Coordinates of C-alpha atoms (C1' of nucleotides) in Angstrom, one line a residue:
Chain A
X1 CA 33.6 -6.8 -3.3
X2 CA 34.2 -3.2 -1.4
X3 CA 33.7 -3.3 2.2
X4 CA 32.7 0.0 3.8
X5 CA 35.8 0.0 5.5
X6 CA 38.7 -2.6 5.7
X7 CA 38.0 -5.7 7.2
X8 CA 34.6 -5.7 7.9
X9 CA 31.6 -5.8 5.9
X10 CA 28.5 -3.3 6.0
X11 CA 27.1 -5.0 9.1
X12 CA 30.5 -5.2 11.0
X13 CA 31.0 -8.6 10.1
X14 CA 34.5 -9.9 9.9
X15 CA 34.7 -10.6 5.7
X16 CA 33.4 -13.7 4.3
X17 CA 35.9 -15.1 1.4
X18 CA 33.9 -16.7 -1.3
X19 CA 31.4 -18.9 -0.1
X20 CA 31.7 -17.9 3.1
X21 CA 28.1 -18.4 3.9
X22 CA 25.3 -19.3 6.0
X23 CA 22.8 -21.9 6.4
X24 CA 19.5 -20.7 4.4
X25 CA 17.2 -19.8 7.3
X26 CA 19.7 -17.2 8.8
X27 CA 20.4 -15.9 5.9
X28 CA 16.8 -15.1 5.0
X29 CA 16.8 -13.5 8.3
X30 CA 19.6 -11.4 7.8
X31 CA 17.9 -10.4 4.3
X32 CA 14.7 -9.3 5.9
X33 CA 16.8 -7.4 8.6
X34 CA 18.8 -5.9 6.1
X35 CA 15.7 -4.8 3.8
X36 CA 13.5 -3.5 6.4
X37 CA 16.5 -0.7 7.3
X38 CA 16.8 0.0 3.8
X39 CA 13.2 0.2 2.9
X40 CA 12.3 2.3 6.5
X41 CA 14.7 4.4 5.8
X42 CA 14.2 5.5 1.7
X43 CA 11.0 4.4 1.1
X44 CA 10.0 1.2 -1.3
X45 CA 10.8 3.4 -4.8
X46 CA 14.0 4.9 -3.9
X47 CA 15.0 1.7 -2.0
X48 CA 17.3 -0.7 -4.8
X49 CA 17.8 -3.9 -4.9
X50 CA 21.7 -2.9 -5.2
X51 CA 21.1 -1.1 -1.4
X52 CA 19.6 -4.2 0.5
X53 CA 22.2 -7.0 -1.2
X54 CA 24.6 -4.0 0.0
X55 CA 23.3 -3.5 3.6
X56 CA 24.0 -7.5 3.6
X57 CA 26.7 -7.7 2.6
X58 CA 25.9 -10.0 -0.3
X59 CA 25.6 -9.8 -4.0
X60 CA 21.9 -9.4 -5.3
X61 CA 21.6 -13.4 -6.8
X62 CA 21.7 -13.9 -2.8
X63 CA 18.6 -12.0 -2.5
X64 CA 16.6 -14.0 -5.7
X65 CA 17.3 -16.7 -4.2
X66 CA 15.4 -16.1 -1.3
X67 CA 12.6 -14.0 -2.7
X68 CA 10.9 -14.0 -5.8
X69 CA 11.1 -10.3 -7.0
X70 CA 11.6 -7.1 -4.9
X71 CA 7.7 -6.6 -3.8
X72 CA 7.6 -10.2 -2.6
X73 CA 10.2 -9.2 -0.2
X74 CA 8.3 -5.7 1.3
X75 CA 5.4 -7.9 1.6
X76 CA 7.1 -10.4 3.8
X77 CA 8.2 -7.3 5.8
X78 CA 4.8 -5.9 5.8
X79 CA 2.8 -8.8 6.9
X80 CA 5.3 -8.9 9.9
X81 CA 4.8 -5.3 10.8
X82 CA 0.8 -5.7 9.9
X83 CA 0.3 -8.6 12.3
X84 CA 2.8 -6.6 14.8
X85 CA 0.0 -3.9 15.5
X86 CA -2.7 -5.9 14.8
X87 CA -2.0 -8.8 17.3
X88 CA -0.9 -5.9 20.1
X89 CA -4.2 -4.2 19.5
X90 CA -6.5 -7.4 20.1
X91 CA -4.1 -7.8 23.4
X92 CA -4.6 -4.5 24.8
X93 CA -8.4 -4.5 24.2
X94 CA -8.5 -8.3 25.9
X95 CA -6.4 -7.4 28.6
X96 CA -8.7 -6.0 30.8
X97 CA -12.8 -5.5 30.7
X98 CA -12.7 -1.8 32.3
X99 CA -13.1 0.7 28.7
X100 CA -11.1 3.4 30.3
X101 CA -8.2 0.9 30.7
X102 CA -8.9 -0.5 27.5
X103 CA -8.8 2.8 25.4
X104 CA -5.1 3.4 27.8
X105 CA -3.8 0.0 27.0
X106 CA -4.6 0.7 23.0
X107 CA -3.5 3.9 22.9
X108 CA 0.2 2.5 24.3
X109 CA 0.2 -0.2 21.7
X110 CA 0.2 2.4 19.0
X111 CA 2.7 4.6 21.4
X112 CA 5.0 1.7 21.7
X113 CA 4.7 0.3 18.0
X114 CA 5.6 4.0 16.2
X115 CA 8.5 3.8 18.6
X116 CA 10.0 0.6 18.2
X117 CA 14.0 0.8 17.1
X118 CA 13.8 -0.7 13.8
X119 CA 10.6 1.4 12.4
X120 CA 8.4 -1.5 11.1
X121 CA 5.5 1.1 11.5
X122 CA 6.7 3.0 8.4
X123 CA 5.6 0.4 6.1
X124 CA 2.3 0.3 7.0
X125 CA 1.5 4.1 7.9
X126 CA 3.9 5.8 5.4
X127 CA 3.9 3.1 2.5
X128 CA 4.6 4.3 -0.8
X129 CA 3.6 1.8 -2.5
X130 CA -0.1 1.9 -1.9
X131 CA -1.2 2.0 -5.8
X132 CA 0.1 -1.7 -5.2
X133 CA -3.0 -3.5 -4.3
X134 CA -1.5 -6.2 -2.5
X135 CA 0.2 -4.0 -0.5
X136 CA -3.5 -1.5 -0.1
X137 CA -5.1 -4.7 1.1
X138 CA -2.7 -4.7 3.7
X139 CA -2.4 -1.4 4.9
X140 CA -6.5 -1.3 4.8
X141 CA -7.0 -3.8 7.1
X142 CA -4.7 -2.6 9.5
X143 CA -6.9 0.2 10.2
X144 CA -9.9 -2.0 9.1
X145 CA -9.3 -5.1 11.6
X146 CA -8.4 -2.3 14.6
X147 CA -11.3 0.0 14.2
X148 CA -13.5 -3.2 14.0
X149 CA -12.3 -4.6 17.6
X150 CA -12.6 -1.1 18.8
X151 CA -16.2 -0.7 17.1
X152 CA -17.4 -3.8 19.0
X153 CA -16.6 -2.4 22.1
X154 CA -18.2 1.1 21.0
X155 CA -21.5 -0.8 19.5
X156 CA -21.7 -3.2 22.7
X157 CA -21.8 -0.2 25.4
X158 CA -23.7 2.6 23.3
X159 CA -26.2 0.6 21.5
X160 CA -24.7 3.1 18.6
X161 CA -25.8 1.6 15.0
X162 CA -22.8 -0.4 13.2
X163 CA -21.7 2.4 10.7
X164 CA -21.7 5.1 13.5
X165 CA -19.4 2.6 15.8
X166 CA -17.2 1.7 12.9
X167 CA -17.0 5.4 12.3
X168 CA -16.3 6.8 15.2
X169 CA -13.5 3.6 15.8
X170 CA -11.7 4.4 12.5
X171 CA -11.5 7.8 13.8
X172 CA -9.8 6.9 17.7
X173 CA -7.5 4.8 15.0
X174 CA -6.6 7.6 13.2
X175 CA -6.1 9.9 16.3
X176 CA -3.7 7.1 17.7
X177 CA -1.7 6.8 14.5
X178 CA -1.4 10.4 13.4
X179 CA -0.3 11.8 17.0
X180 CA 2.3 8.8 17.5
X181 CA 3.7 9.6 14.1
X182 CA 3.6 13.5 15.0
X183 CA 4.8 12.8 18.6
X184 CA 7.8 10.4 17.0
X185 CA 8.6 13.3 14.8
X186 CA 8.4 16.2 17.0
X187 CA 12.0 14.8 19.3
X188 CA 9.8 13.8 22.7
X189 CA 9.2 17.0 24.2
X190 CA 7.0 14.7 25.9
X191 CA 8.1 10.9 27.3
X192 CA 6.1 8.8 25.2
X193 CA 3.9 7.5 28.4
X194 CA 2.9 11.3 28.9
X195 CA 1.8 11.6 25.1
X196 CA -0.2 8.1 24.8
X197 CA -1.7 8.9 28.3
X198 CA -2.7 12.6 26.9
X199 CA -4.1 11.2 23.9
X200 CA -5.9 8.2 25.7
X201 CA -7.7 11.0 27.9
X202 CA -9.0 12.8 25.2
X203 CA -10.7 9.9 23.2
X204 CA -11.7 8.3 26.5
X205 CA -13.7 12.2 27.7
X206 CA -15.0 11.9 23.9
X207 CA -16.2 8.3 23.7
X208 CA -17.5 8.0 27.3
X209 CA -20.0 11.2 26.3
X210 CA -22.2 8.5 24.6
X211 CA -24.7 7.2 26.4
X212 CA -26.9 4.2 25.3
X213 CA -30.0 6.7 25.2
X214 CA -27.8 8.8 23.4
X215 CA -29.2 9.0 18.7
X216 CA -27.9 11.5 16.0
Chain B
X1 CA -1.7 10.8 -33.3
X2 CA -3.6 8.3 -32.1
X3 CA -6.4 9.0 -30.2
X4 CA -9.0 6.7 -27.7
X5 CA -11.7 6.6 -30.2
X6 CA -11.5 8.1 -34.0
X7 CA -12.7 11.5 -34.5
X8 CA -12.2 12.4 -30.6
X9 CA -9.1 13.4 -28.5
X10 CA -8.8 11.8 -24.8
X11 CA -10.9 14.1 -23.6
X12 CA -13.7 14.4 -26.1
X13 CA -12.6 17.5 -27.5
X14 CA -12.6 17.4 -31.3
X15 CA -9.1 16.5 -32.9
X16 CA -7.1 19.0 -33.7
X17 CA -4.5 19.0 -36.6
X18 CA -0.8 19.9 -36.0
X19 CA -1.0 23.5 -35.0
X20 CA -4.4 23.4 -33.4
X21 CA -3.1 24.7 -30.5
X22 CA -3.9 27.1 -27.1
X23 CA -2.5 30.2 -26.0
X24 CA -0.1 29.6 -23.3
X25 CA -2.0 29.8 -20.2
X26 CA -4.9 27.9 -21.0
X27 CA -2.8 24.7 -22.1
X28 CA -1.1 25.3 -18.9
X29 CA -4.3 24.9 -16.9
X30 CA -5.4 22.5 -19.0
X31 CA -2.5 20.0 -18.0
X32 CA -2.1 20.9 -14.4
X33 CA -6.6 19.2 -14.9
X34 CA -5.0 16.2 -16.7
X35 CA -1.7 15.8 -14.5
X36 CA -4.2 15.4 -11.4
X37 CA -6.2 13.0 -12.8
X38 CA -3.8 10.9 -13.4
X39 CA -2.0 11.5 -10.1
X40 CA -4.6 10.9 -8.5
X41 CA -5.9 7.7 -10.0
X42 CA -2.4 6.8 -10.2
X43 CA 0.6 8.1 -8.0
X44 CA 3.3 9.8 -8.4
X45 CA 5.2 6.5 -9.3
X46 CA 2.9 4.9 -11.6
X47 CA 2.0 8.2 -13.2
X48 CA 3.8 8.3 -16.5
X49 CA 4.8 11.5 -18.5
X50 CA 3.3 9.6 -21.2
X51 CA -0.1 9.2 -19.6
X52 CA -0.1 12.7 -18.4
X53 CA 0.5 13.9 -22.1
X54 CA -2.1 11.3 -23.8
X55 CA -4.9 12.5 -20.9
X56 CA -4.0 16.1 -21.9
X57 CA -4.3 15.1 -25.8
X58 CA -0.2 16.7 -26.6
X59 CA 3.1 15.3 -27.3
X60 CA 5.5 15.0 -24.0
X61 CA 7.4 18.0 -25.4
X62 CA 4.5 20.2 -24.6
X63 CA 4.6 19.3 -21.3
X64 CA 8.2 19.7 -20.6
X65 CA 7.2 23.3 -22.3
X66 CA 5.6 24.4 -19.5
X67 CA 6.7 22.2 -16.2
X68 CA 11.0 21.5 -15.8
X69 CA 10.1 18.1 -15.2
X70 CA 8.1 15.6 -13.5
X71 CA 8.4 16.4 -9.9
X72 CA 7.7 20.1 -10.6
X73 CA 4.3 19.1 -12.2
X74 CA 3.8 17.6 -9.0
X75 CA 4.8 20.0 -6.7
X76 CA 2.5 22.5 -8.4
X77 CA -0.5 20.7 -8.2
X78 CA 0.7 19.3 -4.1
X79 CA 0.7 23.2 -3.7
X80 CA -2.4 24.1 -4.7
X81 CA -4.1 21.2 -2.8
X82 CA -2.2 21.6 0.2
X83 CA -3.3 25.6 0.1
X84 CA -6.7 24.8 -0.2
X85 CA -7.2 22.2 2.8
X86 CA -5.3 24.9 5.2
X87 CA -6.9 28.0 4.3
X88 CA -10.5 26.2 4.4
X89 CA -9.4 25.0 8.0
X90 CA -8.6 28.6 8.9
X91 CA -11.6 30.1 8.0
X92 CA -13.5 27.2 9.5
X93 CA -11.9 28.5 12.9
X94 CA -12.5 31.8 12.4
X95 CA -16.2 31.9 11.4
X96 CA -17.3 31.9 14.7
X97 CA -15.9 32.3 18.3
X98 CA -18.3 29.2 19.7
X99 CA -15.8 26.7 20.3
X100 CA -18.0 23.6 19.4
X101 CA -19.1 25.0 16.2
X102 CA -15.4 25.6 15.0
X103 CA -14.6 22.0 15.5
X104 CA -17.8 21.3 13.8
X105 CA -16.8 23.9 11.0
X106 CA -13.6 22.3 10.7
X107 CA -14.6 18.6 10.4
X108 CA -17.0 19.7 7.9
X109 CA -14.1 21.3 6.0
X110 CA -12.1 18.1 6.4
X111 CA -15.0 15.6 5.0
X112 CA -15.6 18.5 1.8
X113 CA -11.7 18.3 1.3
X114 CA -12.1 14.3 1.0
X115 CA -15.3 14.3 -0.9
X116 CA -14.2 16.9 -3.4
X117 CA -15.1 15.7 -7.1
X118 CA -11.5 15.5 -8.3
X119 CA -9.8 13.7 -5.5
X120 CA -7.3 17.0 -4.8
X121 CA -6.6 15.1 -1.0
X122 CA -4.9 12.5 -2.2
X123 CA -1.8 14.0 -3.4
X124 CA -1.6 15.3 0.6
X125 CA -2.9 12.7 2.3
X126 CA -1.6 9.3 0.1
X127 CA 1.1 10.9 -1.0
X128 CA 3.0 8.3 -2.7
X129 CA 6.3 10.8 -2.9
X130 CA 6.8 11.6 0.7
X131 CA 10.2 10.3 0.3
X132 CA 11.3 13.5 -1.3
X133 CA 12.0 16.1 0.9
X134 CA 9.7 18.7 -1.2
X135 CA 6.9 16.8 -0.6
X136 CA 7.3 15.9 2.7
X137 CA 8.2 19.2 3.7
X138 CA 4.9 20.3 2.2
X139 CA 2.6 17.0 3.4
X140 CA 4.0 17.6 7.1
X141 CA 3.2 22.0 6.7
X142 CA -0.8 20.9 6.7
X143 CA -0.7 18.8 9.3
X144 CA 1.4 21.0 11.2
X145 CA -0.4 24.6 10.2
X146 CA -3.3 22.7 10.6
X147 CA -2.8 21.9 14.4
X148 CA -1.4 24.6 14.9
X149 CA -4.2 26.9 14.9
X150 CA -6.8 24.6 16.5
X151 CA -3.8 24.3 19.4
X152 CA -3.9 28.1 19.7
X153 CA -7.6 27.6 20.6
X154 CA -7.3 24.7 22.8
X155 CA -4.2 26.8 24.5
X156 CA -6.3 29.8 24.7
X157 CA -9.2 27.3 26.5
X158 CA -7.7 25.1 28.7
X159 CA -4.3 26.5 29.9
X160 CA -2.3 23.7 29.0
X161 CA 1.5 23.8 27.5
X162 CA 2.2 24.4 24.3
X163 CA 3.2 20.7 23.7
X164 CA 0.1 19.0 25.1
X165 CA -2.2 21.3 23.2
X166 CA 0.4 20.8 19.8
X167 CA -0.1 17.0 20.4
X168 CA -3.7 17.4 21.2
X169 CA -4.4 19.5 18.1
X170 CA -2.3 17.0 15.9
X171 CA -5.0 13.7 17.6
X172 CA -7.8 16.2 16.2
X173 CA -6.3 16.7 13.1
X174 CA -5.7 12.5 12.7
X175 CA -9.2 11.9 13.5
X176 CA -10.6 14.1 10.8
X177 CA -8.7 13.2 7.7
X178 CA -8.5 9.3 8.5
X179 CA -12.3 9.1 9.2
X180 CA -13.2 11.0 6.2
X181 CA -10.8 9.1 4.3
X182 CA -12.7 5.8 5.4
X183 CA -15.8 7.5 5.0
X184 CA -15.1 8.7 1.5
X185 CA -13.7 4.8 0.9
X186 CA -16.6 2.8 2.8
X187 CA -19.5 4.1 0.0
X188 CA -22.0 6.0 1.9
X189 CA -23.4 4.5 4.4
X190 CA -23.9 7.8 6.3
X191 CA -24.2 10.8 4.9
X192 CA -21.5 13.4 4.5
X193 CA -23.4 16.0 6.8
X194 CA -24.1 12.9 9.6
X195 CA -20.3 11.5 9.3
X196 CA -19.5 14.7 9.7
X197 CA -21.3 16.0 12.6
X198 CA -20.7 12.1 14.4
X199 CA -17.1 12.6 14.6
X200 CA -17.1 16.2 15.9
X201 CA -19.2 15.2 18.5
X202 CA -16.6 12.7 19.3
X203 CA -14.0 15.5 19.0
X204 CA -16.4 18.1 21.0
X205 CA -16.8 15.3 23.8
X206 CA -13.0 15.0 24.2
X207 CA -11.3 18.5 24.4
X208 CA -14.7 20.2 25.9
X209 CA -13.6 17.8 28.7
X210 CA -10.1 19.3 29.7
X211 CA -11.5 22.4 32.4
X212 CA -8.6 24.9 33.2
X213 CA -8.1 23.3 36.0
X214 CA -7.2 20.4 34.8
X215 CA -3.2 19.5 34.9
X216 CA -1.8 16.4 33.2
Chain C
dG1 C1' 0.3 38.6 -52.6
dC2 C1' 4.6 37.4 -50.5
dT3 C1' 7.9 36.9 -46.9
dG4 C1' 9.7 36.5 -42.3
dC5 C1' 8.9 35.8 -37.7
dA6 C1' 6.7 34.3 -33.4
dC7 C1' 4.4 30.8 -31.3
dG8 C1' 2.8 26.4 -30.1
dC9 C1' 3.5 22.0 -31.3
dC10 C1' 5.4 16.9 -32.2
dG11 C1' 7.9 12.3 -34.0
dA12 C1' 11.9 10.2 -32.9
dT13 C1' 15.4 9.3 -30.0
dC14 C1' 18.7 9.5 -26.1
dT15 C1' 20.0 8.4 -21.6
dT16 C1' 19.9 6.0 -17.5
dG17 C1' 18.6 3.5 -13.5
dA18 C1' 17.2 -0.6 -11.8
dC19 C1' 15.0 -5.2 -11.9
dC20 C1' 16.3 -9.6 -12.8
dT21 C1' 19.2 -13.4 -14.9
dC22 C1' 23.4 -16.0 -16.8
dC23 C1' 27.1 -18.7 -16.0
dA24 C1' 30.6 -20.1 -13.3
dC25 C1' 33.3 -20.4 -8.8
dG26 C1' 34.6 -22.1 -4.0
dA27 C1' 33.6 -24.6 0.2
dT28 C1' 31.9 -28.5 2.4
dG29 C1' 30.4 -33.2 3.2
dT30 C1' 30.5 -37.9 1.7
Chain D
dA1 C1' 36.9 -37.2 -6.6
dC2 C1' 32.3 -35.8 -6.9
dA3 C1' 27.8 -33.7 -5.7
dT4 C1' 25.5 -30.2 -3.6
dC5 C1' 24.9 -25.7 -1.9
dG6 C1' 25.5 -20.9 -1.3
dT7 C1' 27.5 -17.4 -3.7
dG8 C1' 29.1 -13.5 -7.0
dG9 C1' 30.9 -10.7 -11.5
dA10 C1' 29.0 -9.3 -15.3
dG11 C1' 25.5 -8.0 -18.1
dG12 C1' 20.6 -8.2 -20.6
dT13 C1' 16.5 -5.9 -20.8
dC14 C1' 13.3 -2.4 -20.6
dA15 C1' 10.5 1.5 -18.8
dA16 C1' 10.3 6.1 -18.4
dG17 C1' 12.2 10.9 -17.8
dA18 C1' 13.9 14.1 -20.7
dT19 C1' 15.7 16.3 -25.2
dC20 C1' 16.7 17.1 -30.2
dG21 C1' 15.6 19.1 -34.4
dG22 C1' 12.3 20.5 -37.1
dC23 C1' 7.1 21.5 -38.6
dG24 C1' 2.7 24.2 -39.3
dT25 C1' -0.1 28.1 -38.6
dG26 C1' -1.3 32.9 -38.2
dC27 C1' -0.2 37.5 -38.5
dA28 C1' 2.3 41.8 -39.5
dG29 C1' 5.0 44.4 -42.6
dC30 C1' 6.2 45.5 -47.2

DNA sequence: GCTGCACGCCGATCTTGACCTCCACGATGT
DNA sequence: ACATCGTGGAGGTCAAGATCGGCGTGCAGC
């Protein structure tokens, strides 16, 4: 079994003779940590099954015996990263009753979650493997089960009618993710504080302009 | 040759015997049609040559006649779609000099580029290839052309630096395509016109709100 | 009318990458 | 010594991109 250089294996592990091995749970750990770098970085298609046993230093049985097939393996990594933004979104919009701070504290989940180390966020906002449906559901209801938190707040102090609310929260979602991913991109000519406070301002100034008296 | 139904080709056309055949451009046109239908419907991934071909009613030969491969089928039709969305965005900012009506002109642009009959937007906005660099490369040029010149106008308006206004015009830019997206995917509950107008009042609401005064 | 050529076309096949499995090995605990 | 567990070298299988070698038609020239 090569070694990417002597002595160690991929991860910098001192080499494991035959059968040096884990107990299950940490290896399935390891797996997952291996095949999230390996699918963040390349994508699902180009990622191989080859790569991940690789990045783990293990040969691919390892992996089948852990997970079923190759897409039951993104999905366990895309649930994680799913429930990740969902979970931090619910926070931020609990974690205080004042909008303003609320549209602030949302905008920083997204902020933070685009720039977390291991890039979970890819597999949800740059999946290509959407022609999947298990993985479509997912990804949908991401945006779905934030815009819908954010539309209650939207519906509760406009009065606006549900489709409008859900609307215009599907949009502050969009705004959040697409500047994040841009911002991420783009090398940090501004801190990432700067950028989700920037960002916040402008969808606060544009949903605070509707007043409950306000119709279209 | 088998064909969908007897007496018909794929696409309704009568059948035509061995040597029924187009000049040269018009085939060419006619399977750049068929490749995006099935692109569309399907992804880059799932797509096969195969499918392509037996949309198009031809053997796989004839397609390798006129594209070098699969990617470059692609690339042609990611080209044309990705031309269309920016230059409709650019004349959306220039037909007028009233600020709020280009930002209505260009969400209207965005929500016609979802809602187009054949579905064009998805091979820039679900791209399912953006691991390839000459995808990416072109994906990334709308988003990026496309804030570009709304972040020359918000520049121009408010005074701020060229990175604020980039990441402002990039929030803008978010909004639009993920809202119409949803729109387009959520069945009509508002018209095209009224989603439309809702969101660029959102969008109007937030950047009419940064005075030159205003510092960050 | 016949022949040769240009053009557009296709059935069959090749090639290859990658998912997944077979069968057996080594370490460990009892 | 044996059972169990975690593991790996080697390879089976197949889908799909791409190509080979040749065919049929229409037309111009003789």
């Amino acid at each position: 079994m090569t070694a990417g250089s002597p002595d160690t294996t991929p991860d910098g592990a001192l080499p494991r003779p035959r059968g040096g091995r884990m107990p299950r749970r940490e290896r399935r750990v390891q797996l997952l940590e291996s095949a999230l770098e390996v699918f963040v970085a390349q994508g699902y298609h180009a990622a191989a099954m080859d790569d991940i046993a690789e990045r783990a230093g293990v040969s691919k049985p390892v992996l089948y015996q852990h997970f079923p097939g190759k897409l039951d393996l993104y999905l366990a990594l895309l649930d994680a990263s799913c429930d990740t933004i969902i979970d931090g979104c619910r926070e931020a919009l609990a974690s205080t009753t004042a909008n303003k701070d609320r549209v602030a504290a949302t905008m920083k989940v997204f902020y933070s979650y685009v720039a977390s180390e291991e890039g979970a966020f890819r597999l949800v906002f740059e999946s290509d493997l959407t022609s999947e449906p298990d993985v479509r559901e997912r990804v949908d209801r991401v945006t779905i089960e934030c815009a819908s938190m954010i539309a209650d707040v939207i519906r509760t102090d406009t009065g606006l009618p549900d489709e409008a609310s859900e609307l215009l929260a599907v949009s502050l979602v969009g705004m959040a993710q697409v500047s994040a991913r841009f911002w991420l991109a783009g090398g940090g000519g501004i801190s990432q504080d700067d950028a989700a406070a920037l960002i916040a301002g402008l969808a606060w100034r544009g949903i605070r302009g509707y007043p409950m008296t306000d119709d279209h």
